[in-house]
Coordinates of C-alpha atoms and ligand atoms in Angstrom, one line a residue:
M1 CA -2.1 -0.1 -7.1
T2 CA -4.3 -0.8 -4.3
E3 CA -0.9 -2.1 -2.0
K4 CA 0.1 1.5 -2.5
I5 CA -2.7 3.3 -1.6
N6 CA -3.1 1.5 1.6
M7 CA 0.8 1.9 2.4
T8 CA -0.2 5.6 1.8
T9 CA -3.3 5.8 4.1
Q10 CA -1.2 3.9 6.7
E11 CA 1.5 6.4 7.0
D12 CA -1.4 9.1 7.0
H13 CA -3.0 7.8 9.7
L14 CA 0.6 6.9 11.5
L15 CA 1.4 10.9 11.0
D16 CA -1.7 12.4 12.3
G17 CA -1.5 10.6 15.1
L18 CA 2.1 11.4 15.9
V19 CA 1.2 14.8 15.4
W20 CA -2.0 14.5 18.0
L21 CA 0.5 12.7 20.4
I22 CA 2.8 15.8 20.4
R23 CA -0.5 17.8 21.1
L24 CA -1.5 15.7 24.1
R25 CA 1.5 15.9 25.8
W26 CA 1.8 19.7 25.7
I27 CA -1.4 19.5 27.4
A28 CA 0.0 16.4 29.8
I29 CA 3.0 19.0 30.9
A30 CA 0.5 21.9 31.6
G31 CA -1.6 19.2 33.4
I32 CA 1.5 17.9 35.8
L33 CA 2.1 21.8 36.4
I34 CA -1.3 22.5 37.6
T35 CA -1.8 19.0 39.4
V36 CA 1.3 20.0 41.4
L37 CA 0.2 23.6 42.4
I38 CA -3.0 22.1 43.7
T39 CA -1.5 19.3 45.8
A40 CA 1.5 20.8 46.6
W41 CA 0.3 24.6 47.6
I42 CA -3.6 24.0 48.0
L43 CA -3.9 20.5 49.0
N44 CA -0.9 21.1 51.3
I45 CA -0.1 17.6 50.4
K46 CA 3.9 16.6 50.8
L47 CA 5.6 16.7 46.8
L48 CA 9.0 16.0 45.6
V49 CA 8.4 19.2 44.0
V50 CA 11.9 19.5 42.8
Q51 CA 11.7 15.8 41.1
I52 CA 8.4 16.2 39.8
Y53 CA 9.4 19.6 37.6
A54 CA 12.6 17.9 36.7
I55 CA 10.5 15.1 34.9
A56 CA 8.1 17.5 33.5
F57 CA 11.4 19.5 32.0
I58 CA 12.6 16.4 30.7
F59 CA 9.2 15.4 29.1
F60 CA 9.5 19.1 27.6
I61 CA 12.5 18.7 25.9
F62 CA 11.9 15.3 24.8
N63 CA 8.4 16.5 23.1
I64 CA 10.4 19.6 21.6
I65 CA 12.7 16.9 19.9
F66 CA 9.6 14.7 19.0
L67 CA 8.4 17.7 17.4
Y68 CA 11.5 18.5 15.4
R69 CA 11.8 14.9 14.2
L70 CA 8.4 14.8 13.1
N71 CA 8.7 18.1 10.6
I72 CA 11.9 16.4 9.0
L73 CA 9.6 13.3 8.5
K74 CA 6.5 15.5 7.2
K75 CA 9.0 16.9 4.7
A76 CA 10.6 14.3 3.5
S77 CA 9.6 13.1 -0.3
S78 CA 8.7 9.7 0.9
K79 CA 7.7 8.5 4.4
S80 CA 8.8 5.6 5.7
I81 CA 6.8 3.6 7.6
R82 CA 9.6 2.0 9.6
A83 CA 10.7 5.4 10.4
L84 CA 7.2 6.4 11.4
N85 CA 7.1 3.4 13.6
F86 CA 9.7 3.8 15.1
Q87 CA 8.9 7.3 16.2
A88 CA 5.9 6.2 17.7
H89 CA 7.4 3.4 19.9
F90 CA 10.1 6.1 20.8
Q91 CA 7.4 8.5 21.4
I92 CA 5.0 5.8 23.9
S93 CA 8.6 4.5 25.3
I94 CA 9.3 7.8 26.5
D95 CA 6.0 8.3 27.8
L96 CA 5.6 5.4 29.8
V97 CA 8.8 5.9 31.4
C98 CA 8.1 9.4 32.6
L99 CA 5.1 8.2 33.4
T100 CA 6.5 5.6 35.8
A101 CA 9.2 7.8 37.2
L102 CA 6.6 10.7 38.4
L103 CA 4.2 7.8 40.1
H104 CA 7.6 6.6 41.6
F105 CA 8.1 10.1 43.4
T106 CA 4.5 10.6 44.0
A107 CA 4.0 7.3 46.2
G108 CA 3.9 4.5 43.7
I109 CA 1.0 2.2 43.8
E110 CA -1.1 4.0 46.4
N111 CA -1.7 6.9 43.6
P112 CA -4.7 6.9 42.1
F113 CA -2.9 8.5 38.7
I114 CA -1.4 4.7 38.2
F115 CA -4.8 4.0 36.1
Y116 CA -3.0 6.5 33.5
Y117 CA -1.2 3.7 31.7
I118 CA -4.8 3.3 30.0
F119 CA -4.4 6.4 28.0
H120 CA -0.8 5.1 26.8
V121 CA -2.4 1.5 26.1
I122 CA -5.1 3.1 24.5
I123 CA -2.7 5.5 21.9
A124 CA -0.3 2.1 21.4
S125 CA -3.4 0.2 20.1
I126 CA -4.6 2.8 17.9
L127 CA -1.4 4.0 16.4
L128 CA 0.2 0.9 16.3
E129 CA -0.4 -2.5 14.7
Q130 CA -2.0 -5.1 17.5
R131 CA 1.2 -7.3 17.7
E132 CA 3.5 -4.0 17.8
A133 CA 1.2 -2.4 20.4
F134 CA 1.6 -5.6 22.5
F135 CA 4.8 -4.8 23.0
Q136 CA 4.4 -1.3 24.3
I137 CA 1.8 -2.7 27.0
T138 CA 4.3 -5.5 28.3
F139 CA 6.6 -2.8 28.6
A140 CA 4.3 -0.8 30.7
V141 CA 3.3 -3.7 32.5
I142 CA 6.9 -4.3 33.7
L143 CA 7.4 -0.8 34.2
F144 CA 4.6 -1.1 36.4
L145 CA 5.5 -4.3 38.1
G146 CA 9.5 -3.0 38.6
V147 CA 7.8 0.1 40.7
S148 CA 5.0 -1.8 42.8
Y149 CA 7.2 -4.9 43.6
G150 CA 11.0 -2.9 43.8
E151 CA 8.6 -0.5 46.5
C152 CA 6.7 -3.6 48.0
F153 CA 10.2 -5.7 48.7
G154 CA 12.3 -2.5 49.4
L155 CA 14.7 -2.8 46.3
I156 CA 13.9 1.0 46.0
K157 CA 12.7 4.1 48.2
H158 CA 8.9 4.3 48.6
H159 CA 8.2 7.9 48.6
S160 CA 5.1 8.3 50.6
L161 CA 2.6 11.3 50.2
G162 CA 2.8 11.9 53.8
L163 CA -1.2 11.6 54.5
N164 CA -0.6 10.4 57.9
S165 CA -2.7 7.2 56.8
P166 CA -2.5 4.3 59.2
F167 CA -2.4 1.9 56.2
A168 CA 0.2 1.4 53.9
L169 CA -0.6 -0.3 50.8
Y170 CA 2.9 -0.4 49.1
N171 CA 4.4 -3.0 51.0
N172 CA 1.6 -5.5 51.4
K173 CA 1.7 -8.1 49.4
I174 CA -1.6 -9.4 49.0
Y175 CA -3.1 -5.9 47.9
V176 CA 0.1 -5.2 45.6
F177 CA -0.7 -8.8 44.3
G178 CA -4.6 -8.3 43.9
L179 CA -3.8 -4.8 42.4
S180 CA -1.4 -6.3 40.1
I181 CA -3.8 -8.8 38.7
V182 CA -6.5 -6.4 38.0
F183 CA -4.3 -3.4 36.5
I184 CA -2.3 -5.8 34.1
S185 CA -5.8 -7.7 33.3
T186 CA -7.2 -4.0 32.4
L187 CA -4.5 -2.9 30.4
Y188 CA -4.5 -5.8 28.0
I189 CA -8.4 -5.7 27.6
S190 CA -8.4 -2.2 27.0
S191 CA -5.8 -2.6 24.3
Y192 CA -7.7 -5.6 22.3
M193 CA -11.0 -3.3 22.5
A194 CA -9.3 -0.1 21.1
A195 CA -7.2 -2.2 18.5
S196 CA -10.4 -4.3 17.6
I197 CA -12.8 -0.6 17.3
S198 CA -9.4 1.3 15.8
K199 CA -9.1 -1.9 13.3
K200 CA -12.8 -2.0 12.0
L201 CA -12.7 1.5 11.8
R202 CA -9.6 1.4 9.6
K203 CA -11.0 -0.8 7.3
R204 CA -14.2 1.2 6.7
E205 CA -12.4 4.4 6.2
Q206 CA -10.5 2.3 3.4
S207 CA -13.7 1.1 1.8
L208 CA -14.8 4.5 1.5
R209 CA -11.6 5.4 -0.1
D210 CA -12.1 2.7 -2.1
A211 CA -15.6 3.5 -3.2
N212 CA -14.2 7.2 -3.9
R213 CA -11.6 6.6 -5.9
L214 CA -13.6 4.3 -8.1
L215 CA -16.6 6.4 -8.4
K216 CA -14.1 9.2 -9.7
E217 CA -12.5 7.0 -12.2
K218 CA -16.3 6.1 -13.5
E219 CA -16.8 9.9 -13.7
T220 CA -13.8 10.2 -15.7
I221 CA -14.8 7.6 -18.1
K222 CA -18.5 8.9 -18.6
S223 CA -16.7 12.6 -18.7
R224 CA -14.2 11.6 -21.7
Y225 CA -17.3 9.7 -23.6
V226 CA -19.2 12.9 -23.3
L227 CA -16.6 14.6 -24.5
K228 CA -16.5 12.4 -27.9
V229 CA -19.5 12.5 -28.5
T230 CA -20.2 16.5 -28.0
H231 CA -17.1 17.1 -30.0
D232 CA -18.7 14.9 -33.2
I233 CA -21.9 16.7 -32.7
K234 CA -20.2 20.0 -32.5
E235 CA -18.4 19.9 -35.9
D236 CA -21.8 18.5 -37.5
L237 CA -23.9 21.2 -36.3
A238 CA -21.4 23.7 -37.3
A239 CA -21.5 22.4 -40.9
I240 CA -25.3 22.5 -41.2
Y241 CA -25.2 26.2 -39.6
G242 CA -22.7 26.9 -42.4
C243 CA -25.1 25.2 -45.1
I244 CA -28.2 27.6 -43.9
E245 CA -26.1 30.7 -44.0
P246 CA -25.4 31.3 -47.6
V247 CA -29.5 30.1 -48.4
I248 CA -30.6 32.6 -46.1
T249 CA -28.7 35.4 -47.3
G250 CA -30.3 35.1 -51.0
I251 CA -26.7 34.3 -52.2
I252 CA -27.7 30.5 -53.8
G253 CA -31.0 31.9 -55.0
T254 CA -34.5 34.2 -53.6
L255 CA -36.7 32.2 -50.8
I256 CA -40.4 32.8 -50.9
E257 CA -41.3 33.7 -47.4
P258 CA -42.6 30.6 -45.5
Q259 CA -39.3 29.0 -47.0
E260 CA -37.1 31.8 -45.5
T261 CA -39.4 31.4 -42.1
M262 CA -38.4 28.1 -41.6
L263 CA -35.1 28.4 -42.6
K264 CA -34.8 31.2 -39.5
R265 CA -36.1 28.9 -37.5
A266 CA -33.9 26.1 -38.4
Q267 CA -30.7 28.6 -38.1
R268 CA -31.9 30.0 -34.5
R269 CA -32.4 26.3 -33.3
S270 CA -28.8 25.6 -34.6
K271 CA -27.7 28.2 -32.9
F272 CA -28.6 27.7 -29.8
L273 CA -27.7 23.9 -29.9
I274 CA -24.0 25.2 -30.8
R275 CA -23.9 27.3 -27.8
Y276 CA -25.4 24.2 -25.9
V277 CA -22.7 22.0 -27.1
N278 CA -20.0 24.4 -26.6
D279 CA -21.1 25.0 -22.8
L280 CA -21.4 20.9 -22.4
L281 CA -17.6 20.4 -23.8
V282 CA -16.1 23.6 -21.5
V283 CA -18.0 22.0 -18.5
T284 CA -16.2 18.3 -19.6
N285 CA -13.3 19.8 -20.4
M286 CA -12.8 21.2 -17.3
K287 CA -13.5 17.9 -15.3
L288 CA -10.8 16.1 -17.6
T289 CA -7.7 18.9 -17.5
K290 CA -5.7 18.2 -14.4
N291 CA -2.5 20.2 -15.0
L292 CA -3.9 24.1 -15.7
K293 CA -1.3 26.5 -15.5
S294 CA -1.7 29.7 -13.7
I295 CA -0.7 33.2 -14.2
K296 CA -0.8 36.5 -12.7
F297 CA -3.4 38.8 -14.5
S298 CA -4.9 42.3 -14.1
I299 CA -8.9 41.7 -12.8
P300 CA -9.6 45.5 -14.0
Q301 CA -8.4 44.7 -17.2
I302 CA -10.5 41.3 -17.6
V303 CA -13.5 43.8 -16.3
T304 CA -13.3 46.0 -19.3
D305 CA -12.6 43.4 -21.7
V306 CA -15.9 41.3 -20.5
S307 CA -17.6 44.8 -20.8
D308 CA -16.9 45.7 -24.2
H309 CA -18.7 42.5 -25.0
I310 CA -21.6 42.6 -22.9
L311 CA -22.3 46.4 -23.6
E312 CA -23.4 45.2 -27.0
H313 CA -25.9 42.9 -25.4
A314 CA -27.4 45.0 -23.0
D315 CA -27.8 47.9 -25.2
K316 CA -30.4 45.7 -27.2
K317 CA -32.6 45.6 -24.2
N318 CA -32.2 49.0 -23.0
I319 CA -30.5 48.0 -19.9
S320 CA -27.9 50.2 -17.8
Y321 CA -24.7 48.6 -17.0
E322 CA -22.7 50.2 -14.1
V323 CA -19.2 48.9 -13.2
E324 CA -17.2 49.4 -10.0
I325 CA -13.9 48.5 -8.9
D326 CA -12.6 49.2 -5.5
S327 CA -8.8 51.4 -5.7
G328 CA -6.4 48.7 -4.6
I329 CA -7.4 46.0 -6.8
D330 CA -4.9 44.8 -9.5
E331 CA -3.3 41.5 -10.5
I332 CA -4.5 37.8 -8.8
E333 CA -3.3 34.5 -9.5
G334 CA -5.5 32.3 -11.7
I335 CA -6.9 31.1 -15.1
P336 CA -7.6 34.7 -17.1
E337 CA -10.0 32.8 -20.0
S338 CA -11.8 31.1 -17.0
I339 CA -12.5 34.2 -15.0
K340 CA -13.4 36.0 -17.8
Q341 CA -16.2 33.2 -19.0
A342 CA -17.1 32.9 -15.2
L343 CA -18.2 36.9 -15.7
I344 CA -19.4 36.6 -19.1
N345 CA -22.1 33.6 -18.0
L346 CA -23.0 35.7 -14.8
L347 CA -23.5 39.0 -16.9
M348 CA -25.2 37.3 -19.6
N349 CA -27.4 35.9 -16.9
A350 CA -28.4 39.1 -15.8
I351 CA -29.4 40.8 -19.3
K352 CA -31.1 37.6 -20.1
Y353 CA -33.5 37.2 -17.0
T354 CA -34.0 40.9 -16.4
P355 CA -36.7 42.6 -18.7
D356 CA -36.2 45.5 -21.3
S357 CA -34.5 48.8 -19.5
G358 CA -33.3 47.3 -16.6
K359 CA -30.6 47.8 -14.4
I360 CA -27.4 45.8 -13.7
S361 CA -24.1 46.5 -12.2
L362 CA -20.5 44.5 -11.7
N363 CA -18.7 45.7 -8.3
V364 CA -15.5 44.4 -7.2
Q365 CA -13.9 44.7 -4.1
Q366 CA -11.4 43.2 -2.0
K367 CA -12.4 40.5 1.3
N368 CA -9.7 39.2 2.9
K369 CA -7.0 37.1 0.9
S370 CA -9.8 37.1 -2.0
V371 CA -11.4 39.6 -4.5
L372 CA -15.1 39.7 -4.3
I373 CA -17.0 40.2 -7.5
K374 CA -20.7 41.2 -6.9
I375 CA -23.1 41.2 -9.6
K376 CA -26.9 42.4 -9.5
D377 CA -29.5 42.9 -11.4
N378 CA -33.3 43.9 -11.1
G379 CA -34.6 41.0 -13.2
V380 CA -37.4 38.2 -12.6
G381 CA -35.3 36.9 -9.4
I382 CA -35.4 33.2 -8.6
P383 CA -37.7 31.2 -6.3
K384 CA -36.6 30.5 -2.9
N385 CA -37.0 26.5 -3.6
S386 CA -34.8 26.6 -6.9
L387 CA -32.0 28.4 -5.0
P388 CA -30.3 25.4 -3.9
K389 CA -30.1 23.8 -7.1
I390 CA -29.3 26.8 -9.9
F391 CA -25.3 25.9 -9.9
D392 CA -26.4 22.0 -10.6
E393 CA -26.0 20.8 -14.0
F394 CA -29.0 20.9 -16.1
Y395 CA -31.0 22.9 -14.0
R396 CA -33.2 25.5 -15.4
V397 CA -35.7 27.6 -13.1
E398 CA -39.2 27.6 -15.1
N399 CA -39.0 31.6 -15.2
S400 CA -43.1 32.4 -16.3
K401 CA -42.4 35.9 -16.9
L402 CA -39.5 35.1 -19.5
N403 CA -40.2 31.9 -20.6
D404 CA -38.8 32.4 -23.5
A405 CA -35.3 33.1 -22.6
Q406 CA -33.4 30.0 -24.0
G407 CA -30.3 28.1 -21.8
S408 CA -28.4 24.9 -21.7
G409 CA -28.9 25.0 -17.6
L410 CA -25.1 24.8 -17.7
G411 CA -23.9 28.5 -17.4
L412 CA -23.9 28.7 -13.4
A413 CA -22.5 25.4 -13.2
I414 CA -19.4 26.5 -15.3
V415 CA -18.9 29.3 -12.7
K416 CA -19.2 27.4 -9.9
Q417 CA -16.7 24.9 -11.6
I418 CA -14.3 28.2 -12.1
A419 CA -14.8 29.0 -8.5
Q420 CA -14.3 25.5 -7.4
M421 CA -11.0 25.6 -9.7
H422 CA -9.6 28.5 -8.4
G423 CA -10.5 27.8 -4.2
G424 CA -13.0 30.5 -4.5
N425 CA -16.7 30.2 -4.3
V426 CA -20.0 31.5 -5.7
H427 CA -23.4 31.9 -4.1
V428 CA -26.5 34.2 -4.9
E429 CA -29.3 35.9 -2.9
S430 CA -32.2 36.5 -4.9
E431 CA -36.2 37.8 -4.7
V432 CA -39.0 37.3 -7.1
D433 CA -39.7 40.5 -9.2
V434 CA -37.0 42.0 -7.1
G435 CA -33.9 40.7 -8.5
S436 CA -30.6 38.8 -8.1
T437 CA -27.1 39.5 -6.9
F438 CA -24.3 36.9 -7.5
Y439 CA -21.0 36.8 -5.1
L440 CA -17.9 35.2 -6.8
E441 CA -15.1 35.1 -4.5
I442 CA -11.8 34.3 -5.8
P443 CA -8.4 33.9 -3.7
Y444 CA -5.3 36.4 -4.4
N445 CA -3.2 33.2 -5.0
F446 CA -4.0 30.2 -7.0
K447 CA -4.2 26.8 -5.3
R448 CA -5.6 24.0 -7.7
Q449 CA -8.5 22.5 -6.2
D450 CA -10.4 19.4 -7.4
I451 CA -13.7 20.3 -9.1
T452 CA -17.0 18.1 -7.7
Ligands
LIG1 P1 -29.5 28.9 -18.3 O1 -28.7 28.6 -19.5 O2 -30.7 28.1 -18.0 O3 -29.4 30.5 -18.5 P2 -27.6 28.7 -15.5 O4 -27.1 27.8 -15.5 O5 -26.9 29.8 -16.5 O6 -28.9 28.3 -17.2 O7 -28.5 29.3 -15.0 C1 -30.0 28.5 -14.1 C2 -30.9 28.8 -13.8 O8 -30.7 30.0 -13.2 C3 -31.3 29.3 -15.0 O9 -32.3 28.6 -15.8 C4 -32.8 30.7 -14.5 O10 -33.8 30.3 -14.3 C5 -31.7 30.9 -13.2 N1 -31.0 31.9 -13.3 C6 -29.9 32.4 -13.5 N2 -29.3 33.6 -13.4 C7 -30.1 34.2 -13.1 C8 -30.5 35.3 -13.0 N3 -29.6 36.5 -12.9 N4 -31.6 36.2 -12.8 C9 -32.8 35.1 -12.7 N5 -32.5 34.0 -12.7 C10 -31.1 33.5 -13.1

């Protein structure tokens, strides 16, 4: 299992690196063109422009080939590490050959850009295993020695930049030897340093991934445990509630006043507990359910269904309820039951935390590729310091004015989970004694996201 995860990480790392390399290459090609423009036409330095542009063009063609090959590899269902490694070697080798050719046509060892080999060494050391990177660095050294000693001993032509310098360095054997020593040692030392840092970072990344996976596993075990306990409690609670009902209604016999009062209190409490346990079941179930099936459904229809349910509660407190849906809003993709649940939770809260004769409203509008549902009330509001915590599980604000409002502290956590699950989000703006507005944003196209 761990082995498989390690492999996937390594492949992802290599794939990301190759994508990055292709992007860098476009910048390098632009860099070559700009440098030629500046050197040849502004600084008036004699350059073999045709040869340099030809190399830049070949470089460009190769980058298109790399991009094409990489897209094929990306689409493959299982990415083979060998194919990716081959790609990395191929790309780095072509880069080194092109750089060497460019340097050869621009004064070879006398060109200060000779140190650009270091970039390729660092790239190879980050992307490849240390042993494999060593091959590329040795290839870079061979190319460097080929150009510098080839020009030094007259085996290949030296192309000077025509700077009218009295000193020619390319055929100065002591200079070429000294530079080779410094240059080669710099390449190997840079490679060793880059590879060591990259190895440490990769190890740390891997241990973070492992820790994260372990945390998720523990969270799943905890959720399963909560689900089981909650389920058992719910059944017993429902049975208790079922026993109280016939006694209160007097079917079994007439009750005296204190008995009725006590039983009504017990009924109220068990009703609250059933709701609490239900909320807990919803939260836990959502964390455990992986394969949810999404469908297309009408948002106006869901709003109508929810409103029918809400109106009855709003009427009891003489609260006015307004609905406004922008024209053009129709179907979205998602889980209708969950969206319904989120709207009910938000609207029930609005009613619960708004005093009698208050005002609540629901507004649906389009926002980019999402629908934005705004639920506004003119209730007690939420203190500023509680705002960042109200979507946390079990968090409840001490509402001094409505402290008889019962709740589990799970309603908003459920809304947040539903928003996350749809790839959307929820947030709130609120002011104490003025009211609150909750914003629920759901994308038109459903893309299942993990719940945190
Ligand atoms: P609860 O079951 O306590 O209502 P929620 O998770 O739904 O739990 O809400 C968390 C807390 O956020 C509530 O205890 C309440 O203090 C505050 N809250 C939620 N909605 C509103 C609202 N519309 N107006 C004022 N306070 C609210």
